Short mmCIF file of C-alpha atoms in Angstrom, two decimals:
data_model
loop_
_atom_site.label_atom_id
_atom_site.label_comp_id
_atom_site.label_asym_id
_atom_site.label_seq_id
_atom_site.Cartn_x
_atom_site.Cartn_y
_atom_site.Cartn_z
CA UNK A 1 265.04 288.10 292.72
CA UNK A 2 264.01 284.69 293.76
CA UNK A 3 263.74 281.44 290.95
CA UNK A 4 259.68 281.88 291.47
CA UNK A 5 259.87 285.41 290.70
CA UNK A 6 262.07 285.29 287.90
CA UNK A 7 259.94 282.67 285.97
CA UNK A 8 256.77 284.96 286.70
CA UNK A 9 258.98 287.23 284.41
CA UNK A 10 258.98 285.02 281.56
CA UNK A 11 255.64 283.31 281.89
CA UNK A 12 252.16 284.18 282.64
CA UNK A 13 250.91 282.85 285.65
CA UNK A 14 247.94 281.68 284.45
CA UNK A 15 248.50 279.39 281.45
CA UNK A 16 252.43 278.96 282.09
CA UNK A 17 253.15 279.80 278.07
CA UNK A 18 255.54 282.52 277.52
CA UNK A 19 255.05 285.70 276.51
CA UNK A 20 254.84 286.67 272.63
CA UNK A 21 254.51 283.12 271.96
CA UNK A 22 251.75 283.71 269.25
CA UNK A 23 253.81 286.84 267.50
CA UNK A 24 256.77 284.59 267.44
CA UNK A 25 254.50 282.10 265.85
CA UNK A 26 252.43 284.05 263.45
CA UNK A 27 255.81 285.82 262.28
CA UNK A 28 257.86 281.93 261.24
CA UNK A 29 254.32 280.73 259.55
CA UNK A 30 254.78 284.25 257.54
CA UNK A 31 258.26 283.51 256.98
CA UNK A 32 257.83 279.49 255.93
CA UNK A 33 254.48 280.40 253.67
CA UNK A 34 256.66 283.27 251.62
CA UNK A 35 259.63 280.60 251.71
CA UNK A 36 256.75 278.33 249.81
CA UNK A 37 255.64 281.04 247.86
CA UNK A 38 259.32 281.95 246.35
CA UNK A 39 260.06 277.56 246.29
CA UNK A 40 256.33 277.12 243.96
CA UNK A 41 257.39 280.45 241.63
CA UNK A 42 261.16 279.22 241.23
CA UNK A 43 259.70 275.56 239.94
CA UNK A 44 257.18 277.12 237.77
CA UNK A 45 259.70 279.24 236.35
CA UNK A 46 262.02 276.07 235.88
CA UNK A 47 259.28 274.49 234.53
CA UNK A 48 258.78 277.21 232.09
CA UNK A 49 262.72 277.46 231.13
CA UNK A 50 262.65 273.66 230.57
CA UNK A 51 259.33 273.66 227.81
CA UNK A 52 261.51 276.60 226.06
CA UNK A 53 264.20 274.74 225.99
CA UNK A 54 262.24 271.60 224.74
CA UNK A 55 260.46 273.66 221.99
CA UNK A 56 263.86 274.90 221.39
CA UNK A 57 264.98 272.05 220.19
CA UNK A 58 262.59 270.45 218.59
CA UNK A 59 262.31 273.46 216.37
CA UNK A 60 265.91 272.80 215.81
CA UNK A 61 265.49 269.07 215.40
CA UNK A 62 262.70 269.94 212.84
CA UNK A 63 264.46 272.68 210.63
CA UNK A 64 267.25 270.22 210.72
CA UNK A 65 265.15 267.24 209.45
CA UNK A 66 263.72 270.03 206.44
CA UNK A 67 266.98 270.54 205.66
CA UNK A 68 267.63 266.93 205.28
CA UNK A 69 264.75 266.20 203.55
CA UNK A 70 265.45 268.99 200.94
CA UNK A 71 268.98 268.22 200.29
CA UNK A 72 267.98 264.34 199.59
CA UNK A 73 265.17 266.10 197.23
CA UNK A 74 267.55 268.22 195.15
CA UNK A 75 269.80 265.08 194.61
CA UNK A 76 266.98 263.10 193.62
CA UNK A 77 265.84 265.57 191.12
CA UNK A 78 269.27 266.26 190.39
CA UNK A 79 269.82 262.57 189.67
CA UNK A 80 266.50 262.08 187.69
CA UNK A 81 267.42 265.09 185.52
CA UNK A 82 270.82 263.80 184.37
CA UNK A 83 269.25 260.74 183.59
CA UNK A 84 266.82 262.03 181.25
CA UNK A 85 269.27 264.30 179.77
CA UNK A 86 271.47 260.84 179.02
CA UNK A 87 268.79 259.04 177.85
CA UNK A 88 267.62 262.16 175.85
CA UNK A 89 271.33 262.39 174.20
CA UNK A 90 271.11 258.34 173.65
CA UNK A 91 267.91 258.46 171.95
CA UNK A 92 269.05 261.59 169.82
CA UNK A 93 272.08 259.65 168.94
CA UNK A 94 269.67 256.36 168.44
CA UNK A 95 268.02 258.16 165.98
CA UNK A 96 271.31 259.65 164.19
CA UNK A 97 273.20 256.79 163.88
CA UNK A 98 269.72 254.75 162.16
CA UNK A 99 269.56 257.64 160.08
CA UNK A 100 272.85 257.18 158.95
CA UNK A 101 272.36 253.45 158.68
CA UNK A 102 269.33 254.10 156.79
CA UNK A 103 270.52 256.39 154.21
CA UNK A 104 274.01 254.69 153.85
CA UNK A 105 273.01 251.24 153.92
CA UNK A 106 269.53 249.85 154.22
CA UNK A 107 268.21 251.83 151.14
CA UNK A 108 270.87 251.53 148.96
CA UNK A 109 270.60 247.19 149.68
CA UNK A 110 267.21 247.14 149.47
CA UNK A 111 266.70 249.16 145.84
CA UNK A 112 269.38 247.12 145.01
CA UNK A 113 267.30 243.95 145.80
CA UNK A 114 264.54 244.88 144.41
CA UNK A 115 265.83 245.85 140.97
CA UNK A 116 265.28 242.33 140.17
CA UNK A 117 262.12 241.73 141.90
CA UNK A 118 259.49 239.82 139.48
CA UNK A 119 257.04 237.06 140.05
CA UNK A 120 254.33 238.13 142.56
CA UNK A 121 255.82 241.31 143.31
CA UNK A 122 256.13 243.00 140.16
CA UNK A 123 259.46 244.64 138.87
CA UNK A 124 261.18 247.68 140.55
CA UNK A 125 262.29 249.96 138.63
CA UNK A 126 265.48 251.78 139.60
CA UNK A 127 265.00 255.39 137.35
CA UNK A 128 261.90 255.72 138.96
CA UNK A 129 263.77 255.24 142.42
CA UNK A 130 266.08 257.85 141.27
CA UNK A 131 263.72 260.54 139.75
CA UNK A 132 261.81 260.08 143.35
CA UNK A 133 264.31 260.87 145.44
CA UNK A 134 262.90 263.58 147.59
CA UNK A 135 261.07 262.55 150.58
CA UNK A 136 257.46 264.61 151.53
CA UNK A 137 257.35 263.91 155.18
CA UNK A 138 259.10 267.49 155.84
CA UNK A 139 261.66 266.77 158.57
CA UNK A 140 260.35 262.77 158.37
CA UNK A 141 262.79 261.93 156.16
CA UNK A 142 263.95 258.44 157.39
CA UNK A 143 261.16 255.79 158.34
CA UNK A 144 257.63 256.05 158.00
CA UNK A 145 255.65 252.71 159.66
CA UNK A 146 252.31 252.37 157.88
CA UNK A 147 249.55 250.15 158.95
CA UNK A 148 246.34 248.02 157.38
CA UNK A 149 246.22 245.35 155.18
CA UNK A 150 245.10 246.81 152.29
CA UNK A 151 247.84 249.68 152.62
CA UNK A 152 250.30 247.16 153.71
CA UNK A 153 249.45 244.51 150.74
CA UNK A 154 250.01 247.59 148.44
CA UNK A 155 253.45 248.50 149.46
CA UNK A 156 254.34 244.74 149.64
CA UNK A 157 253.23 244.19 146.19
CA UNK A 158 254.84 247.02 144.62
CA UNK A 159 258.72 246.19 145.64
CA UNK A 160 259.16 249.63 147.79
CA UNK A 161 261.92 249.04 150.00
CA UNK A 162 261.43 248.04 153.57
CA UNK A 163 262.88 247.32 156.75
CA UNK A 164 260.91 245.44 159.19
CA UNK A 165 257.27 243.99 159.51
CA UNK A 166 255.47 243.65 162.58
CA UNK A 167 252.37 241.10 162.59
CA UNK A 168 249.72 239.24 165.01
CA UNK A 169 249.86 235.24 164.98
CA UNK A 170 246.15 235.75 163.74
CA UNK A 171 247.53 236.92 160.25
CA UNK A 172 248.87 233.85 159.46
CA UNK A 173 245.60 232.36 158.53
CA UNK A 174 245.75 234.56 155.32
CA UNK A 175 247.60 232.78 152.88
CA UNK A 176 248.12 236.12 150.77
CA UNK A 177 250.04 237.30 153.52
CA UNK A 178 251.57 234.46 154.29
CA UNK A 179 253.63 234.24 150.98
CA UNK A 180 254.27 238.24 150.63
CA UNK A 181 256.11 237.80 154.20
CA UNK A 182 257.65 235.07 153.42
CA UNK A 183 258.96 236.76 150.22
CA UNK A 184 259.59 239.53 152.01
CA UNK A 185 261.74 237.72 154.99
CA UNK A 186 263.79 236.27 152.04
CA UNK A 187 265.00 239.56 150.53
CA UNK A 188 266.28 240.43 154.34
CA UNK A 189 263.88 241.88 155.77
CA UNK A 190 262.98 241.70 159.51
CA UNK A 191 259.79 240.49 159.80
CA UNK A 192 258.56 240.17 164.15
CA UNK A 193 255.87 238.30 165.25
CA UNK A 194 253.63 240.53 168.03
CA UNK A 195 250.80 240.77 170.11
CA UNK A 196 247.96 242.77 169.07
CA UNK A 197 248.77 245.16 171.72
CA UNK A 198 251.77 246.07 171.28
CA UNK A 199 250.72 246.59 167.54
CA UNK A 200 248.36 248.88 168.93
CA UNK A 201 251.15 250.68 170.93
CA UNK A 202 253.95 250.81 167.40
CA UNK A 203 250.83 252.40 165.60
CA UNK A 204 249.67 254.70 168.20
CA UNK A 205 246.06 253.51 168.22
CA UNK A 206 245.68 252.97 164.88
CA UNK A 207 243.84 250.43 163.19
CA UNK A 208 246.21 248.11 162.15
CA UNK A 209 244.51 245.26 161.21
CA UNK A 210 247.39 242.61 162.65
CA UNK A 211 249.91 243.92 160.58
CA UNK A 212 251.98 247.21 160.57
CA UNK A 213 255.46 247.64 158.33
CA UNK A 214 258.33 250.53 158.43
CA UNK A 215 259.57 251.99 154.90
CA UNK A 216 261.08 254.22 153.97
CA UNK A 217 259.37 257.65 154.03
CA UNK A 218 256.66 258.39 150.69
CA UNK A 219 258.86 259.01 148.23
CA UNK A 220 257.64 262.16 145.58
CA UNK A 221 258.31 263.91 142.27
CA UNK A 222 258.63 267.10 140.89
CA UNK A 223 256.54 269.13 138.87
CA UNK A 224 258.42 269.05 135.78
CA UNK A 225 259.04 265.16 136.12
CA UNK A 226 254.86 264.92 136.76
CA UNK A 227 254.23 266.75 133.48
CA UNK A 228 256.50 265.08 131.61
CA UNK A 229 255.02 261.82 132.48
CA UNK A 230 251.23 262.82 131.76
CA UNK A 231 252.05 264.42 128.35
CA UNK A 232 251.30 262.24 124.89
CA UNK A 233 249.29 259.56 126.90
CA UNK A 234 246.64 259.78 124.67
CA UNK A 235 244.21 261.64 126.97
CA UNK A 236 243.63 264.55 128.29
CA UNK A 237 245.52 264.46 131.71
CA UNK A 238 243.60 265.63 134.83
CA UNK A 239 245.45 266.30 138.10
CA UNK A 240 244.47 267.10 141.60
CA UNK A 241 245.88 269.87 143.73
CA UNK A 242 245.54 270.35 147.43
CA UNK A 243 246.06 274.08 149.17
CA UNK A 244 246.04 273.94 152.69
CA UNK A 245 244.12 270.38 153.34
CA UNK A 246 246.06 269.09 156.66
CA UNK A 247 243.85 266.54 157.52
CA UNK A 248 245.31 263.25 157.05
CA UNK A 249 241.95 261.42 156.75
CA UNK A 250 240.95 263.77 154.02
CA UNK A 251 244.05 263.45 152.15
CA UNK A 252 243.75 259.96 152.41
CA UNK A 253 240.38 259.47 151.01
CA UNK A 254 241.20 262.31 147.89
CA UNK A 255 244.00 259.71 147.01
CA UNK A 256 241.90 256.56 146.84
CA UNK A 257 238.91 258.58 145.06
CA UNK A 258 241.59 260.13 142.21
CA UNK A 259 243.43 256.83 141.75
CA UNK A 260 239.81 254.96 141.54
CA UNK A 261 238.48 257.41 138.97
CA UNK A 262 241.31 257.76 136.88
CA UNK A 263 243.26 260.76 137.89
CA UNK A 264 247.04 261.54 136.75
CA UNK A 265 248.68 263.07 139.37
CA UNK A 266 248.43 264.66 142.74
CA UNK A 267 250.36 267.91 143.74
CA UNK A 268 250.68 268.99 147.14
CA UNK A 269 252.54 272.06 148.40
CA UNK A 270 255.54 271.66 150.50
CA UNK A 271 253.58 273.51 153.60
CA UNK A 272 250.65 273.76 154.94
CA UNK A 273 249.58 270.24 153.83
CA UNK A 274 249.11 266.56 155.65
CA UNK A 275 252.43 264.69 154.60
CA UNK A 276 251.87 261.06 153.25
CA UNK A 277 251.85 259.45 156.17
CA UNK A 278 250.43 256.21 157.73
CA UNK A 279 247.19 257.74 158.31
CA UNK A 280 246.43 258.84 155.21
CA UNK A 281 248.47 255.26 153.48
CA UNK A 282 245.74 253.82 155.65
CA UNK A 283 242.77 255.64 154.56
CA UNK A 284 244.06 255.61 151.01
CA UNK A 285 243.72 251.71 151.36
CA UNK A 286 246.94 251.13 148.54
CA UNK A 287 246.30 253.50 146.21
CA UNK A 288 249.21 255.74 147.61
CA UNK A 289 251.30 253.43 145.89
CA UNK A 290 249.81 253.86 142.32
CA UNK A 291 248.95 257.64 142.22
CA UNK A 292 252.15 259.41 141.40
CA UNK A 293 252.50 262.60 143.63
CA UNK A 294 253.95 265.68 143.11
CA UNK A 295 256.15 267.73 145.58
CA UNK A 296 255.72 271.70 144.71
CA UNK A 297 257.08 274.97 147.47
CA UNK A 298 254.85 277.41 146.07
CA UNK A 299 251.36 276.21 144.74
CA UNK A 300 250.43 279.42 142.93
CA UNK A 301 253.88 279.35 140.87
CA UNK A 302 253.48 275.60 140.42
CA UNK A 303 249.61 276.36 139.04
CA UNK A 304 251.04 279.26 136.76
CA UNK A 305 253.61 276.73 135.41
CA UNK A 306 250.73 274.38 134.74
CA UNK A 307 249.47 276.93 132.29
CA UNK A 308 252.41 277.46 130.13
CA UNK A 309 251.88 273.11 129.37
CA UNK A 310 247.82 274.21 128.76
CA UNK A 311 246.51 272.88 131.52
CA UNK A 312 243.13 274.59 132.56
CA UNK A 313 243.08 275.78 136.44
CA UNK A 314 239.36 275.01 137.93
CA UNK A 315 238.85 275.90 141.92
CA UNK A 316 236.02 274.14 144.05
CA UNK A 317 234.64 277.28 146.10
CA UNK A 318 231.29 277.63 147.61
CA UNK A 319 230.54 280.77 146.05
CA UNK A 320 232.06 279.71 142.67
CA UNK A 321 229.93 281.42 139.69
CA UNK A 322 229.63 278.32 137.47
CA UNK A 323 228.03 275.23 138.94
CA UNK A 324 229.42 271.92 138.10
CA UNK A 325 227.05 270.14 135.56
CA UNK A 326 227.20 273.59 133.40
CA UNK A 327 230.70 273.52 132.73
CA UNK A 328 232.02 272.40 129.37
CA UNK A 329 236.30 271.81 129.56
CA UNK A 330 238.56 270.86 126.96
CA UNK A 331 242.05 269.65 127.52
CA UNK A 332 244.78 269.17 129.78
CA UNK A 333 242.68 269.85 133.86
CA UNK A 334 243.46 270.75 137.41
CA UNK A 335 241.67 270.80 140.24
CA UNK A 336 242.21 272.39 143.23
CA UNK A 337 240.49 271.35 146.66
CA UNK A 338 240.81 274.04 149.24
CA UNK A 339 240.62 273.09 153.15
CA UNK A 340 237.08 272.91 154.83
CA UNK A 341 237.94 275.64 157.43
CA UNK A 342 239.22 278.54 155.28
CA UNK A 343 238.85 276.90 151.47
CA UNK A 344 240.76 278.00 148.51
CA UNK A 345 243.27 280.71 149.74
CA UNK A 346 242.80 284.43 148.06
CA UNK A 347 246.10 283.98 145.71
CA UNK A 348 244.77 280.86 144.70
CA UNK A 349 241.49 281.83 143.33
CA UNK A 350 243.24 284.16 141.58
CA UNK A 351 245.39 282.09 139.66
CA UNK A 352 242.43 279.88 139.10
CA UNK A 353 240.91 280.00 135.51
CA UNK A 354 237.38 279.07 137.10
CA UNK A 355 235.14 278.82 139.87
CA UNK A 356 233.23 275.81 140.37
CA UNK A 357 230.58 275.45 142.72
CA UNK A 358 228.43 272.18 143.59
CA UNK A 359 224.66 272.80 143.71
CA UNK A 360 223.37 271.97 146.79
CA UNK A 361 219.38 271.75 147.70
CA UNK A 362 219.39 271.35 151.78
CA UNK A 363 220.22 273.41 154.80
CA UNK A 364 223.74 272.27 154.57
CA UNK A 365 226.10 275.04 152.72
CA UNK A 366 228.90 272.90 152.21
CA UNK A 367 230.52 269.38 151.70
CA UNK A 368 233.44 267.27 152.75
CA UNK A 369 236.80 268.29 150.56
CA UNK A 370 236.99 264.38 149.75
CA UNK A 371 233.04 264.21 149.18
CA UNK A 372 233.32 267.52 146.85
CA UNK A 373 236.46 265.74 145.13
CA UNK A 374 234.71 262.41 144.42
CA UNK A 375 231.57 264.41 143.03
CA UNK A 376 233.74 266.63 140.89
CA UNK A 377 235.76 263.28 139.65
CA UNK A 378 232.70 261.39 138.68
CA UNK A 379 231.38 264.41 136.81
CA UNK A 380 234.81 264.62 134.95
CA UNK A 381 234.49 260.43 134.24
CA UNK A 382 231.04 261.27 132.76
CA UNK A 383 231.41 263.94 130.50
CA UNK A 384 234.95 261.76 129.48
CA UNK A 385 236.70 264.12 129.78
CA UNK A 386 239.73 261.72 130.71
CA UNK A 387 239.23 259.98 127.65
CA UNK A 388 238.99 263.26 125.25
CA UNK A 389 241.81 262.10 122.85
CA UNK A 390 241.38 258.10 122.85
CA UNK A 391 238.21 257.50 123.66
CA UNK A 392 239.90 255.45 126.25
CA UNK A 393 240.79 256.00 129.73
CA UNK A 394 244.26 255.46 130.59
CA UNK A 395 245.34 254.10 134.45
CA UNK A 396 248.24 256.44 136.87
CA UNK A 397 250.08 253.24 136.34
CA UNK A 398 250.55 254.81 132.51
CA UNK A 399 252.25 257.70 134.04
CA UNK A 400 254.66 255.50 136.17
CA UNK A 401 255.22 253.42 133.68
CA UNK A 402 256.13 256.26 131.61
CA UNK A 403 258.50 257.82 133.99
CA UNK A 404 260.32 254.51 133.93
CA UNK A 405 261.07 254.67 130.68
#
């Protein structure tokens, strides 16, 4: 076969290509586009492996950083809760340790001191110190702080031991108080010099007035010790008894209307009754501290005692049978105030000799328990009733004086 011949074979004569030139063609263009194909779906599915493996680990990096965050939480709280459990514990042991001091120490120096206190003050007398021993305030049997100036001047004036005075700069204008803490600084007490807000902060929002002073806690007697002192006075005694009143305020004005009109005695019940407190020392405006007061557990036995002396039982009720201005009463009284809510409790009116009601011409059905008191007082003071024997009406400060003795 001759060289022309032979290339005829492989090429066409025509365009001098060679033959199956466009299968061989077509068939690598298949061949490189799959090669693409597989190339694009191996990087996509890199791609893909790489954001699994990035959310991977950030979910890691973020339970990690909860963790963290949750441990340094727990040893916070941890932390914060010891602390308040020590400082808890401190203040608990605070408190015992001034109890202690206060019981041990502070009273004993201070009654002490004042035995001999004369002059301005007025002489303490010890027997009264010691038939008074029990304290009222319940479980607030250390320090009670009492506030005002006419509560304050009281308990200054009257020798009661104390153990620290807080004041504003603006009180020093008053040259009343000026000598009573001065008088009082000598005998060793602490006596502080404040702001008027941070008086407002030791009383709790009370109105202080510029001045505020801590005692020792309202100091009561017993029953027997109370009717001792009203008997041969030379007047019929009248006392007050309280069942159920809580309200400080209204405590605090009954006080200052039965020391102003002449009453004996107070008795309150051991519960269920507003303790003498600042609140009620500061509504009472002083006359806490002349008004002896009587500490009882059980009002209804204490009332049934009051009758084997011959005291006379009358109840303030609402529906009382006999109005006031009708009643005729001879001899030794009591009076019992019920609370506003609930009144005189269902024992109690039956222990109570008589009902007494208050007439009343409006729409309202009922008064204030200190309004009611002050209206039944003033009717007592005007029949003289407190002045049955004598013909002259004797002052509480009889019946303290006559403890004394």
């Amino acid at each position: 076969m001759t060289p022309a011949n032979r290339r005829g074979s492989n090429f066409s004569s025509s365009s001098g290509k060679p033959k199956g030139g466009n299968r061989t063609y077509s068939s690598r263009r298949r061949k490189n586009s799959n090669l693409e194909e597989r190339r694009r779906s191996f990087k996509s599915k890199a791609e893909e492996l790489n954001s699994q493996k990035s959310l991977k680990n950030s979910f890691t990096e973020s339970n990690q950083s909860l963790q963290t965050y949750s441990s340094r939480r727990n040893s916070r709280n941890k932390n914060n809760f010891s602390s308040e459990t020590q400082n808890s514990f401190r203040r608990t042991e605070h408190k015992n340790n001034s109890t202690k001091f206060v019981e041990s120490k502070d009273r004993n120096q201070l009654v002490s001191s004042n035995r001999g206190r004369s002059s301005r003050h007025g002489s303490f007398d010890s027997s009264y110190a010691e038939t008074s021993s029990e304290t009222f305030n319940n479980e607030r049997d250390v320090n009670d702080i009492f506030w005002g100036r006419h509560s304050t001047q009281a308990i200054l004036e009257s020798g009661r031991p104390l153990h620290r005075i807080w004041c504003t700069p603006e009180l020093r204008t008053s040259s009343k108080f000026l000598q009573l803490l001065k008088d009082s600084k000598a005998l060793g007490v602490l006596v502080e010099e404040v702001s008027w807000a941070r008086l407002g902060h030791i009383t709790k929002g009370g109105v202080h007035q510029g001045i505020a002073l801590q005692t020792a806690a309202s100091e009561t007697l017993d029953l027997s010790t109370l009717i001792k002192g009203c008997s041969d006075l030379g007047e019929f005694p009248v006392l007050l008894a309280l069942d159920g009143l809580t309200d400080p305020h209204n405590v605090g004005a009954i006080v200052r209307s039965a020391e102003a009109f002449g009453a004996h005695g107070l008795i309150l019940p051991q519960r269920r009754s507003a303790g003498l407190t600042g609140s009620v020392a500061k509504v009472a405006a002083g006359a806490l501290e002349h008004l002896p007061v009587a500490r009882v557990v059980n009002l209804n036995r204490s009332l049934e005692e009051l009758k084997k002396f011959g005291y006379r039982i009358i109840g303030l009720a609402e529906e009382g049978e006999n109005i006031l201005n009708e009643i005729d009463v001879e001899g030794p009284l009591v009076i019992v105030i019920g609370s506003e809510g609930k009144g005189l409790s269902v024992l109690t009116r039956r222990t109570c000799d008589q009902l007494v009601r208050i007439p009343l011409r409006g729409v309202t059905s009922s008064l204030n328990a200190s309004v009611a008191t002050s209206i039944f007082l003033y009717e007592i003071a005007s029949k003289g009733w407190m002045k049955g024997m004598s013909g002259q009406a004797a002052s509480p400060k009889l019946v303290r004086a006559k403890l004394s003795n």
